[in-house]
Amino acid sequence: MELRICHLYPDVLNLYGDRGNVLTMKKRLEWRGIGCTVTELPIGERQPLSKFDLLFVGGGQDFEQGLLLDDLRSGKGEDIKAAVADGLTFLCICGGYQLMGRYYETHTGEKFSFLGALDLYTVGAAERMIGNFAFETEFGTVVGFENHSGRTYLGEGVRPLGKVIRGCGNNGADGTEGARYLNCFCTYSHGPVLPKNPGLCDGILLSALSRKYGCAALEPLGDMSEREAHDSVLRSITGPGE
Ligand code: GLN
């Protein structure tokens, strides 16, 4: 078995070590004897996305998101939208998450028309939402770091990736965090998120492996350091009693 990962816009979207998510997915596949190739797709390059099994998009500030608009209009935006609709597995972080939605209105009033691959939109505010946070998902409790001005609101048919335990998540108001639509996983969690949340990582890998090979389960790994890292961040967020 082998997964072909495409890292979209590594040249502009890579905040707080988001690239570490790609390394983690590759390692967790290799530890199980599953092959993995990583192809970087920067601004100005276009390839048929159907040749990949998993796409990764990292985070970026408003400025970097603005830089991508022309490149998305060159046809790549339509490729991404079609790949999501086709059930390709995606992991999108923060700025990359916002990009999958319909639009982003910055706190200075600029309006970016984004992909509309997922029915969601984002509106910025002057006060940023910053800090370590935790949320509950079907893959267990996820911990990470958020830093965004944008408040994201989900439309019909898009479910949240999780429910906020501590922190702000999508918008600081409705208790939701991230988004899930078909095999597209989105979160505000930087860090990078996957090394200390192995359950989430395996859930994402499994969605790609089951789409490609009908694979129903992954061989468990020891995950001692991963669990320690996860638990120590969780304790620092919720305190020793929880
Ligand atoms: N530009 C976005 C915001 O501030 C995304 C930031 C990020 O990717 N950390 O809302």
PDB file of C-alpha atoms and ligand atoms in Angstrom:
ATOM      1  CA  MET A   1       0.000   0.000   0.000  1.00  0.00           C
ATOM      2  CA  GLU A   2       1.095   3.569  -0.593  1.00  0.00           C
ATOM      3  CA  LEU A   3      -0.318   7.060  -0.093  1.00  0.00           C
ATOM      4  CA  ARG A   4       0.630   9.953  -2.351  1.00  0.00           C
ATOM      5  CA  ILE A   5       0.489  13.167  -0.354  1.00  0.00           C
ATOM      6  CA  CYS A   6       0.367  16.570  -2.032  1.00  0.00           C
ATOM      7  CA  HIS A   7       1.527  19.525   0.065  1.00  0.00           C
ATOM      8  CA  LEU A   8      -0.280  22.509  -1.374  1.00  0.00           C
ATOM      9  CA  TYR A   9       1.390  25.945  -1.179  1.00  0.00           C
ATOM     10  CA  PRO A  10       4.323  24.972   1.092  1.00  0.00           C
ATOM     11  CA  ASP A  11       5.959  28.207  -0.094  1.00  0.00           C
ATOM     12  CA  VAL A  12       3.330  30.495   1.506  1.00  0.00           C
ATOM     13  CA  LEU A  13       1.169  28.514   3.923  1.00  0.00           C
ATOM     14  CA  ASN A  14       3.327  27.167   6.744  1.00  0.00           C
ATOM     15  CA  LEU A  15       2.766  28.711  10.165  1.00  0.00           C
ATOM     16  CA  TYR A  16       3.905  27.380  13.550  1.00  0.00           C
ATOM     17  CA  GLY A  17       5.470  24.263  12.054  1.00  0.00           C
ATOM     18  CA  ASP A  18       2.379  23.169  10.099  1.00  0.00           C
ATOM     19  CA  ARG A  19       4.728  21.262   7.778  1.00  0.00           C
ATOM     20  CA  GLY A  20       5.289  18.872  10.709  1.00  0.00           C
ATOM     21  CA  ASN A  21       1.850  17.409   9.924  1.00  0.00           C
ATOM     22  CA  VAL A  22       3.160  16.064   6.623  1.00  0.00           C
ATOM     23  CA  LEU A  23       6.220  14.536   8.341  1.00  0.00           C
ATOM     24  CA  THR A  24       3.975  12.928  10.956  1.00  0.00           C
ATOM     25  CA  MET A  25       1.610  11.382   8.396  1.00  0.00           C
ATOM     26  CA  LYS A  26       4.585  10.033   6.423  1.00  0.00           C
ATOM     27  CA  LYS A  27       6.243   8.550   9.521  1.00  0.00           C
ATOM     28  CA  ARG A  28       3.089   6.914  10.850  1.00  0.00           C
ATOM     29  CA  LEU A  29       2.560   5.266   7.454  1.00  0.00           C
ATOM     30  CA  GLU A  30       6.172   4.100   7.207  1.00  0.00           C
ATOM     31  CA  TRP A  31       6.149   2.677  10.757  1.00  0.00           C
ATOM     32  CA  ARG A  32       3.394   0.363   9.503  1.00  0.00           C
ATOM     33  CA  GLY A  33       5.218  -0.572   6.322  1.00  0.00           C
ATOM     34  CA  ILE A  34       2.972   1.619   4.149  1.00  0.00           C
ATOM     35  CA  GLY A  35       4.747   3.667   1.471  1.00  0.00           C
ATOM     36  CA  CYS A  36       4.376   7.440   1.194  1.00  0.00           C
ATOM     37  CA  THR A  37       5.486  10.026  -1.335  1.00  0.00           C
ATOM     38  CA  VAL A  38       5.209  13.788  -0.796  1.00  0.00           C
ATOM     39  CA  THR A  39       4.874  16.211  -3.708  1.00  0.00           C
ATOM     40  CA  GLU A  40       5.010  19.952  -3.111  1.00  0.00           C
ATOM     41  CA  LEU A  41       2.717  22.108  -5.233  1.00  0.00           C
ATOM     42  CA  PRO A  42       3.734  25.763  -4.889  1.00  0.00           C
ATOM     43  CA  ILE A  43       2.298  28.909  -6.513  1.00  0.00           C
ATOM     44  CA  GLY A  44       2.574  28.710 -10.299  1.00  0.00           C
ATOM     45  CA  GLU A  45       2.516  24.900 -10.555  1.00  0.00           C
ATOM     46  CA  ARG A  46      -0.505  22.833 -11.483  1.00  0.00           C
ATOM     47  CA  GLN A  47      -0.893  19.037 -11.576  1.00  0.00           C
ATOM     48  CA  PRO A  48      -3.968  16.821 -11.846  1.00  0.00           C
ATOM     49  CA  LEU A  49      -5.023  16.319  -8.225  1.00  0.00           C
ATOM     50  CA  SER A  50      -6.623  12.943  -8.970  1.00  0.00           C
ATOM     51  CA  LYS A  51      -3.153  11.396  -8.909  1.00  0.00           C
ATOM     52  CA  PHE A  52      -2.905  12.152  -5.166  1.00  0.00           C
ATOM     53  CA  ASP A  53      -4.597  10.437  -2.205  1.00  0.00           C
ATOM     54  CA  LEU A  54      -4.260  13.149   0.431  1.00  0.00           C
ATOM     55  CA  LEU A  55      -3.847  16.908   0.208  1.00  0.00           C
ATOM     56  CA  PHE A  56      -2.405  19.073   2.954  1.00  0.00           C
ATOM     57  CA  VAL A  57      -2.841  22.862   3.232  1.00  0.00           C
ATOM     58  CA  GLY A  58      -1.178  24.772   6.091  1.00  0.00           C
ATOM     59  CA  GLY A  59      -2.006  28.119   7.702  1.00  0.00           C
ATOM     60  CA  GLY A  60      -1.087  31.658   6.668  1.00  0.00           C
ATOM     61  CA  GLN A  61      -1.932  35.208   7.598  1.00  0.00           C
ATOM     62  CA  ASP A  62      -4.308  37.467   5.656  1.00  0.00           C
ATOM     63  CA  PHE A  63      -1.373  38.752   3.581  1.00  0.00           C
ATOM     64  CA  GLU A  64      -0.314  35.273   2.421  1.00  0.00           C
ATOM     65  CA  GLN A  65      -3.921  34.287   1.715  1.00  0.00           C
ATOM     66  CA  GLY A  66      -4.231  37.382  -0.488  1.00  0.00           C
ATOM     67  CA  LEU A  67      -1.137  36.314  -2.439  1.00  0.00           C
ATOM     68  CA  LEU A  68      -2.825  33.082  -3.496  1.00  0.00           C
ATOM     69  CA  LEU A  69      -5.924  34.545  -5.082  1.00  0.00           C
ATOM     70  CA  ASP A  70      -4.471  34.847  -8.597  1.00  0.00           C
ATOM     71  CA  ASP A  71      -3.026  31.361  -8.464  1.00  0.00           C
ATOM     72  CA  LEU A  72      -6.367  29.908  -7.382  1.00  0.00           C
ATOM     73  CA  ARG A  73      -8.085  31.684 -10.262  1.00  0.00           C
ATOM     74  CA  SER A  74      -5.680  30.065 -12.745  1.00  0.00           C
ATOM     75  CA  GLY A  75      -7.710  26.831 -12.523  1.00  0.00           C
ATOM     76  CA  LYS A  76      -6.122  25.364  -9.401  1.00  0.00           C
ATOM     77  CA  GLY A  77      -9.073  26.552  -7.326  1.00  0.00           C
ATOM     78  CA  GLU A  78     -11.472  24.557  -9.507  1.00  0.00           C
ATOM     79  CA  ASP A  79      -9.157  21.515  -9.260  1.00  0.00           C
ATOM     80  CA  ILE A  80      -9.235  21.718  -5.456  1.00  0.00           C
ATOM     81  CA  LYS A  81     -13.003  22.152  -5.351  1.00  0.00           C
ATOM     82  CA  ALA A  82     -13.516  19.137  -7.628  1.00  0.00           C
ATOM     83  CA  ALA A  83     -11.107  17.027  -5.552  1.00  0.00           C
ATOM     84  CA  VAL A  84     -13.048  17.778  -2.346  1.00  0.00           C
ATOM     85  CA  ALA A  85     -16.338  16.901  -4.061  1.00  0.00           C
ATOM     86  CA  ASP A  86     -14.747  13.691  -5.336  1.00  0.00           C
ATOM     87  CA  GLY A  87     -14.006  12.599  -1.750  1.00  0.00           C
ATOM     88  CA  LEU A  88     -10.246  13.054  -1.774  1.00  0.00           C
ATOM     89  CA  THR A  89      -8.855  13.329   1.758  1.00  0.00           C
ATOM     90  CA  PHE A  90      -7.747  16.830   2.818  1.00  0.00           C
ATOM     91  CA  LEU A  91      -6.247  18.280   5.975  1.00  0.00           C
ATOM     92  CA  CYS A  92      -6.505  22.074   6.077  1.00  0.00           C
ATOM     93  CA  ILE A  93      -5.156  24.256   8.870  1.00  0.00           C
ATOM     94  CA  CYS A  94      -6.343  27.751   9.883  1.00  0.00           C
ATOM     95  CA  GLY A  95      -5.678  30.025   6.861  1.00  0.00           C
ATOM     96  CA  GLY A  96      -5.868  26.897   4.664  1.00  0.00           C
ATOM     97  CA  TYR A  97      -9.182  26.017   6.328  1.00  0.00           C
ATOM     98  CA  GLN A  98     -10.611  29.484   5.658  1.00  0.00           C
ATOM     99  CA  LEU A  99      -9.501  29.153   2.037  1.00  0.00           C
ATOM    100  CA  MET A 100     -11.819  26.167   1.526  1.00  0.00           C
ATOM    101  CA  GLY A 101     -14.840  28.282   2.457  1.00  0.00           C
ATOM    102  CA  ARG A 102     -16.851  30.731   0.386  1.00  0.00           C
ATOM    103  CA  TYR A 103     -15.212  33.969   1.473  1.00  0.00           C
ATOM    104  CA  TYR A 104     -13.168  35.745   4.091  1.00  0.00           C
ATOM    105  CA  GLU A 105     -13.885  39.316   5.075  1.00  0.00           C
ATOM    106  CA  THR A 106     -10.851  40.667   6.939  1.00  0.00           C
ATOM    107  CA  HIS A 107     -11.211  42.908   9.984  1.00  0.00           C
ATOM    108  CA  THR A 108     -10.084  45.832   7.811  1.00  0.00           C
ATOM    109  CA  GLY A 109     -13.030  45.240   5.470  1.00  0.00           C
ATOM    110  CA  GLU A 110     -11.241  43.544   2.577  1.00  0.00           C
ATOM    111  CA  LYS A 111     -13.276  40.699   1.063  1.00  0.00           C
ATOM    112  CA  PHE A 112     -11.498  37.675  -0.406  1.00  0.00           C
ATOM    113  CA  SER A 113     -13.592  35.389  -2.542  1.00  0.00           C
ATOM    114  CA  PHE A 114     -12.375  31.874  -1.725  1.00  0.00           C
ATOM    115  CA  LEU A 115     -13.060  28.390  -3.122  1.00  0.00           C
ATOM    116  CA  GLY A 116     -16.495  27.498  -1.829  1.00  0.00           C
ATOM    117  CA  ALA A 117     -15.409  23.867  -1.658  1.00  0.00           C
ATOM    118  CA  LEU A 118     -17.133  23.795   1.744  1.00  0.00           C
ATOM    119  CA  ASP A 119     -20.211  25.780   2.691  1.00  0.00           C
ATOM    120  CA  LEU A 120     -18.660  28.050   5.317  1.00  0.00           C
ATOM    121  CA  TYR A 121     -17.472  31.625   5.587  1.00  0.00           C
ATOM    122  CA  THR A 122     -15.150  33.671   7.773  1.00  0.00           C
ATOM    123  CA  VAL A 123     -15.315  37.222   9.104  1.00  0.00           C
ATOM    124  CA  GLY A 124     -12.321  38.846  10.819  1.00  0.00           C
ATOM    125  CA  ALA A 125     -12.380  40.911  14.009  1.00  0.00           C
ATOM    126  CA  ALA A 126      -9.765  43.202  15.537  1.00  0.00           C
ATOM    127  CA  GLU A 127      -9.427  41.011  18.601  1.00  0.00           C
ATOM    128  CA  ARG A 128      -7.490  37.821  17.774  1.00  0.00           C
ATOM    129  CA  MET A 129      -8.210  34.447  19.336  1.00  0.00           C
ATOM    130  CA  ILE A 130      -4.871  33.219  20.625  1.00  0.00           C
ATOM    131  CA  GLY A 131      -3.736  30.385  22.880  1.00  0.00           C
ATOM    132  CA  ASN A 132      -3.532  26.697  23.533  1.00  0.00           C
ATOM    133  CA  PHE A 133      -6.917  25.058  23.186  1.00  0.00           C
ATOM    134  CA  ALA A 134      -8.610  21.669  23.333  1.00  0.00           C
ATOM    135  CA  PHE A 135     -11.611  20.132  21.636  1.00  0.00           C
ATOM    136  CA  GLU A 136     -13.440  16.811  21.668  1.00  0.00           C
ATOM    137  CA  THR A 137     -13.704  14.815  18.429  1.00  0.00           C
ATOM    138  CA  GLU A 138     -14.694  11.338  17.292  1.00  0.00           C
ATOM    139  CA  PHE A 139     -10.925  10.616  17.359  1.00  0.00           C
ATOM    140  CA  GLY A 140     -10.531  11.633  21.006  1.00  0.00           C
ATOM    141  CA  THR A 141      -9.556  14.915  22.652  1.00  0.00           C
ATOM    142  CA  VAL A 142      -7.392  17.083  20.393  1.00  0.00           C
ATOM    143  CA  VAL A 143      -4.997  19.719  21.739  1.00  0.00           C
ATOM    144  CA  GLY A 144      -3.341  22.507  19.778  1.00  0.00           C
ATOM    145  CA  PHE A 145      -2.586  26.187  19.421  1.00  0.00           C
ATOM    146  CA  GLU A 146      -4.871  28.726  17.760  1.00  0.00           C
ATOM    147  CA  ASN A 147      -4.106  32.252  16.552  1.00  0.00           C
ATOM    148  CA  HIS A 148      -6.672  33.802  14.243  1.00  0.00           C
ATOM    149  CA  SER A 149      -8.651  36.934  13.661  1.00  0.00           C
ATOM    150  CA  GLY A 150     -11.237  35.142  11.527  1.00  0.00           C
ATOM    151  CA  ARG A 151     -14.502  33.826  12.961  1.00  0.00           C
ATOM    152  CA  THR A 152     -15.760  30.903  10.894  1.00  0.00           C
ATOM    153  CA  TYR A 153     -19.415  29.921  10.532  1.00  0.00           C
ATOM    154  CA  LEU A 154     -20.500  26.581   9.077  1.00  0.00           C
ATOM    155  CA  GLY A 155     -23.361  26.184   6.603  1.00  0.00           C
ATOM    156  CA  GLU A 156     -25.799  23.324   6.123  1.00  0.00           C
ATOM    157  CA  GLY A 157     -24.169  19.979   5.434  1.00  0.00           C
ATOM    158  CA  VAL A 158     -20.828  20.854   6.998  1.00  0.00           C
ATOM    159  CA  ARG A 159     -20.350  19.455  10.472  1.00  0.00           C
ATOM    160  CA  PRO A 160     -17.806  20.657  13.007  1.00  0.00           C
ATOM    161  CA  LEU A 161     -14.696  18.558  13.516  1.00  0.00           C
ATOM    162  CA  GLY A 162     -15.178  18.886  17.250  1.00  0.00           C
ATOM    163  CA  LYS A 163     -16.639  20.623  20.270  1.00  0.00           C
ATOM    164  CA  VAL A 164     -14.510  23.155  22.156  1.00  0.00           C
ATOM    165  CA  ILE A 165     -13.414  22.167  25.677  1.00  0.00           C
ATOM    166  CA  ARG A 166     -11.167  25.190  26.278  1.00  0.00           C
ATOM    167  CA  GLY A 167     -10.355  28.080  23.947  1.00  0.00           C
ATOM    168  CA  CYS A 168     -12.252  29.675  21.080  1.00  0.00           C
ATOM    169  CA  GLY A 169     -12.389  27.325  18.070  1.00  0.00           C
ATOM    170  CA  ASN A 170     -14.378  28.428  15.030  1.00  0.00           C
ATOM    171  CA  ASN A 171     -15.778  31.693  16.335  1.00  0.00           C
ATOM    172  CA  GLY A 172     -15.577  31.850  20.128  1.00  0.00           C
ATOM    173  CA  ALA A 173     -19.374  31.748  20.381  1.00  0.00           C
ATOM    174  CA  ASP A 174     -21.049  28.532  19.221  1.00  0.00           C
ATOM    175  CA  GLY A 175     -18.661  26.012  20.809  1.00  0.00           C
ATOM    176  CA  THR A 176     -17.701  24.395  17.503  1.00  0.00           C
ATOM    177  CA  GLU A 177     -14.200  23.811  16.195  1.00  0.00           C
ATOM    178  CA  GLY A 178     -13.082  23.009  12.667  1.00  0.00           C
ATOM    179  CA  ALA A 179     -15.087  21.397   9.912  1.00  0.00           C
ATOM    180  CA  ARG A 180     -15.662  18.031   8.340  1.00  0.00           C
ATOM    181  CA  TYR A 181     -17.215  17.572   4.914  1.00  0.00           C
ATOM    182  CA  LEU A 182     -16.851  14.242   3.055  1.00  0.00           C
ATOM    183  CA  ASN A 183     -13.148  13.426   3.596  1.00  0.00           C
ATOM    184  CA  CYS A 184     -12.073  17.032   4.114  1.00  0.00           C
ATOM    185  CA  PHE A 185     -10.826  17.712   7.667  1.00  0.00           C
ATOM    186  CA  CYS A 186     -10.306  21.340   8.720  1.00  0.00           C
ATOM    187  CA  THR A 187      -9.063  22.799  11.987  1.00  0.00           C
ATOM    188  CA  TYR A 188      -7.722  26.000  13.520  1.00  0.00           C
ATOM    189  CA  SER A 189      -5.130  23.941  15.360  1.00  0.00           C
ATOM    190  CA  HIS A 190      -1.484  24.720  14.664  1.00  0.00           C
ATOM    191  CA  GLY A 191       1.355  23.280  16.625  1.00  0.00           C
ATOM    192  CA  PRO A 192       1.664  21.240  14.391  1.00  0.00           C
ATOM    193  CA  VAL A 193      -1.506  19.407  15.401  1.00  0.00           C
ATOM    194  CA  LEU A 194      -0.823  15.813  14.343  1.00  0.00           C
ATOM    195  CA  PRO A 195       2.338  14.762  16.282  1.00  0.00           C
ATOM    196  CA  LYS A 196       0.568  15.071  19.652  1.00  0.00           C
ATOM    197  CA  ASN A 197      -2.832  13.904  18.415  1.00  0.00           C
ATOM    198  CA  PRO A 198      -2.136  10.474  16.903  1.00  0.00           C
ATOM    199  CA  GLY A 199      -5.813   9.454  16.931  1.00  0.00           C
ATOM    200  CA  LEU A 200      -6.697  12.354  14.646  1.00  0.00           C
ATOM    201  CA  CYS A 201      -3.713  11.595  12.409  1.00  0.00           C
ATOM    202  CA  ASP A 202      -4.732   7.949  12.044  1.00  0.00           C
ATOM    203  CA  GLY A 203      -8.355   8.918  11.380  1.00  0.00           C
ATOM    204  CA  ILE A 204      -7.220  11.108   8.485  1.00  0.00           C
ATOM    205  CA  LEU A 205      -4.834   8.463   7.120  1.00  0.00           C
ATOM    206  CA  LEU A 206      -7.543   5.830   7.373  1.00  0.00           C
ATOM    207  CA  SER A 207      -9.982   7.936   5.385  1.00  0.00           C
ATOM    208  CA  ALA A 208      -7.444   8.048   2.518  1.00  0.00           C
ATOM    209  CA  LEU A 209      -6.528   4.361   2.834  1.00  0.00           C
ATOM    210  CA  SER A 210     -10.123   3.212   2.909  1.00  0.00           C
ATOM    211  CA  ARG A 211     -10.963   5.320  -0.147  1.00  0.00           C
ATOM    212  CA  LYS A 212      -8.025   3.829  -2.058  1.00  0.00           C
ATOM    213  CA  TYR A 213      -7.797   0.258  -0.759  1.00  0.00           C
ATOM    214  CA  GLY A 214     -10.959  -0.321   1.260  1.00  0.00           C
ATOM    215  CA  CYS A 215      -8.706  -0.553   4.313  1.00  0.00           C
ATOM    216  CA  ALA A 216     -10.847  -0.733   7.481  1.00  0.00           C
ATOM    217  CA  ALA A 217      -8.294  -0.402  10.302  1.00  0.00           C
ATOM    218  CA  LEU A 218      -4.704   0.603  11.021  1.00  0.00           C
ATOM    219  CA  GLU A 219      -2.212  -1.417  13.006  1.00  0.00           C
ATOM    220  CA  PRO A 220      -1.883   0.295  16.430  1.00  0.00           C
ATOM    221  CA  LEU A 221       1.427   1.980  17.308  1.00  0.00           C
ATOM    222  CA  GLY A 222       2.987   2.396  20.785  1.00  0.00           C
ATOM    223  CA  ASP A 223       2.439   6.178  20.915  1.00  0.00           C
ATOM    224  CA  MET A 224       4.053   6.629  24.331  1.00  0.00           C
ATOM    225  CA  SER A 225       5.768   9.963  23.581  1.00  0.00           C
ATOM    226  CA  GLU A 226       2.783  11.131  21.562  1.00  0.00           C
ATOM    227  CA  ARG A 227       0.420  10.473  24.474  1.00  0.00           C
ATOM    228  CA  GLU A 228       2.787  12.145  26.938  1.00  0.00           C
ATOM    229  CA  ALA A 229       2.985  15.250  24.739  1.00  0.00           C
ATOM    230  CA  HIS A 230      -0.796  15.280  24.349  1.00  0.00           C
ATOM    231  CA  ASP A 231      -1.495  14.846  28.054  1.00  0.00           C
ATOM    232  CA  SER A 232       0.993  17.472  29.175  1.00  0.00           C
ATOM    233  CA  VAL A 233      -0.552  20.074  26.840  1.00  0.00           C
ATOM    234  CA  LEU A 234      -4.041  19.068  27.973  1.00  0.00           C
ATOM    235  CA  ARG A 235      -3.050  19.428  31.648  1.00  0.00           C
ATOM    236  CA  SER A 236      -1.602  22.870  30.958  1.00  0.00           C
ATOM    237  CA  ILE A 237      -4.927  23.911  29.414  1.00  0.00           C
ATOM    238  CA  THR A 238      -7.478  22.327  31.724  1.00  0.00           C
ATOM    239  CA  GLY A 239      -5.520  22.048  34.976  1.00  0.00           C
ATOM    240  CA  PRO A 240      -4.627  18.857  36.881  1.00  0.00           C
ATOM    241  CA  GLY A 241      -8.190  17.994  37.971  1.00  0.00           C
ATOM    242  CA  GLU A 242      -9.683  17.336  34.507  1.00  0.00           C
TER     243      GLU A 242
HETATM  244  N1  GLN B   1      -5.497  35.028   8.346  1.00  0.00           N
HETATM  245  C1  GLN B   1      -6.230  34.237   9.197  1.00  0.00           C
HETATM  246  C2  GLN B   1      -6.721  34.887  10.476  1.00  0.00           C
HETATM  247  O1  GLN B   1      -6.017  35.621  11.145  1.00  0.00           O
HETATM  248  C3  GLN B   1      -5.511  32.938   9.421  1.00  0.00           C
HETATM  249  C4  GLN B   1      -4.381  32.970  10.401  1.00  0.00           C
HETATM  250  C5  GLN B   1      -3.646  31.665  10.536  1.00  0.00           C
HETATM  251  O2  GLN B   1      -3.559  30.855   9.597  1.00  0.00           O
HETATM  252  N2  GLN B   1      -3.031  31.476  11.710  1.00  0.00           N
HETATM  253  O3  GLN B   1      -7.865  34.647  10.793  1.00  0.00           O
END
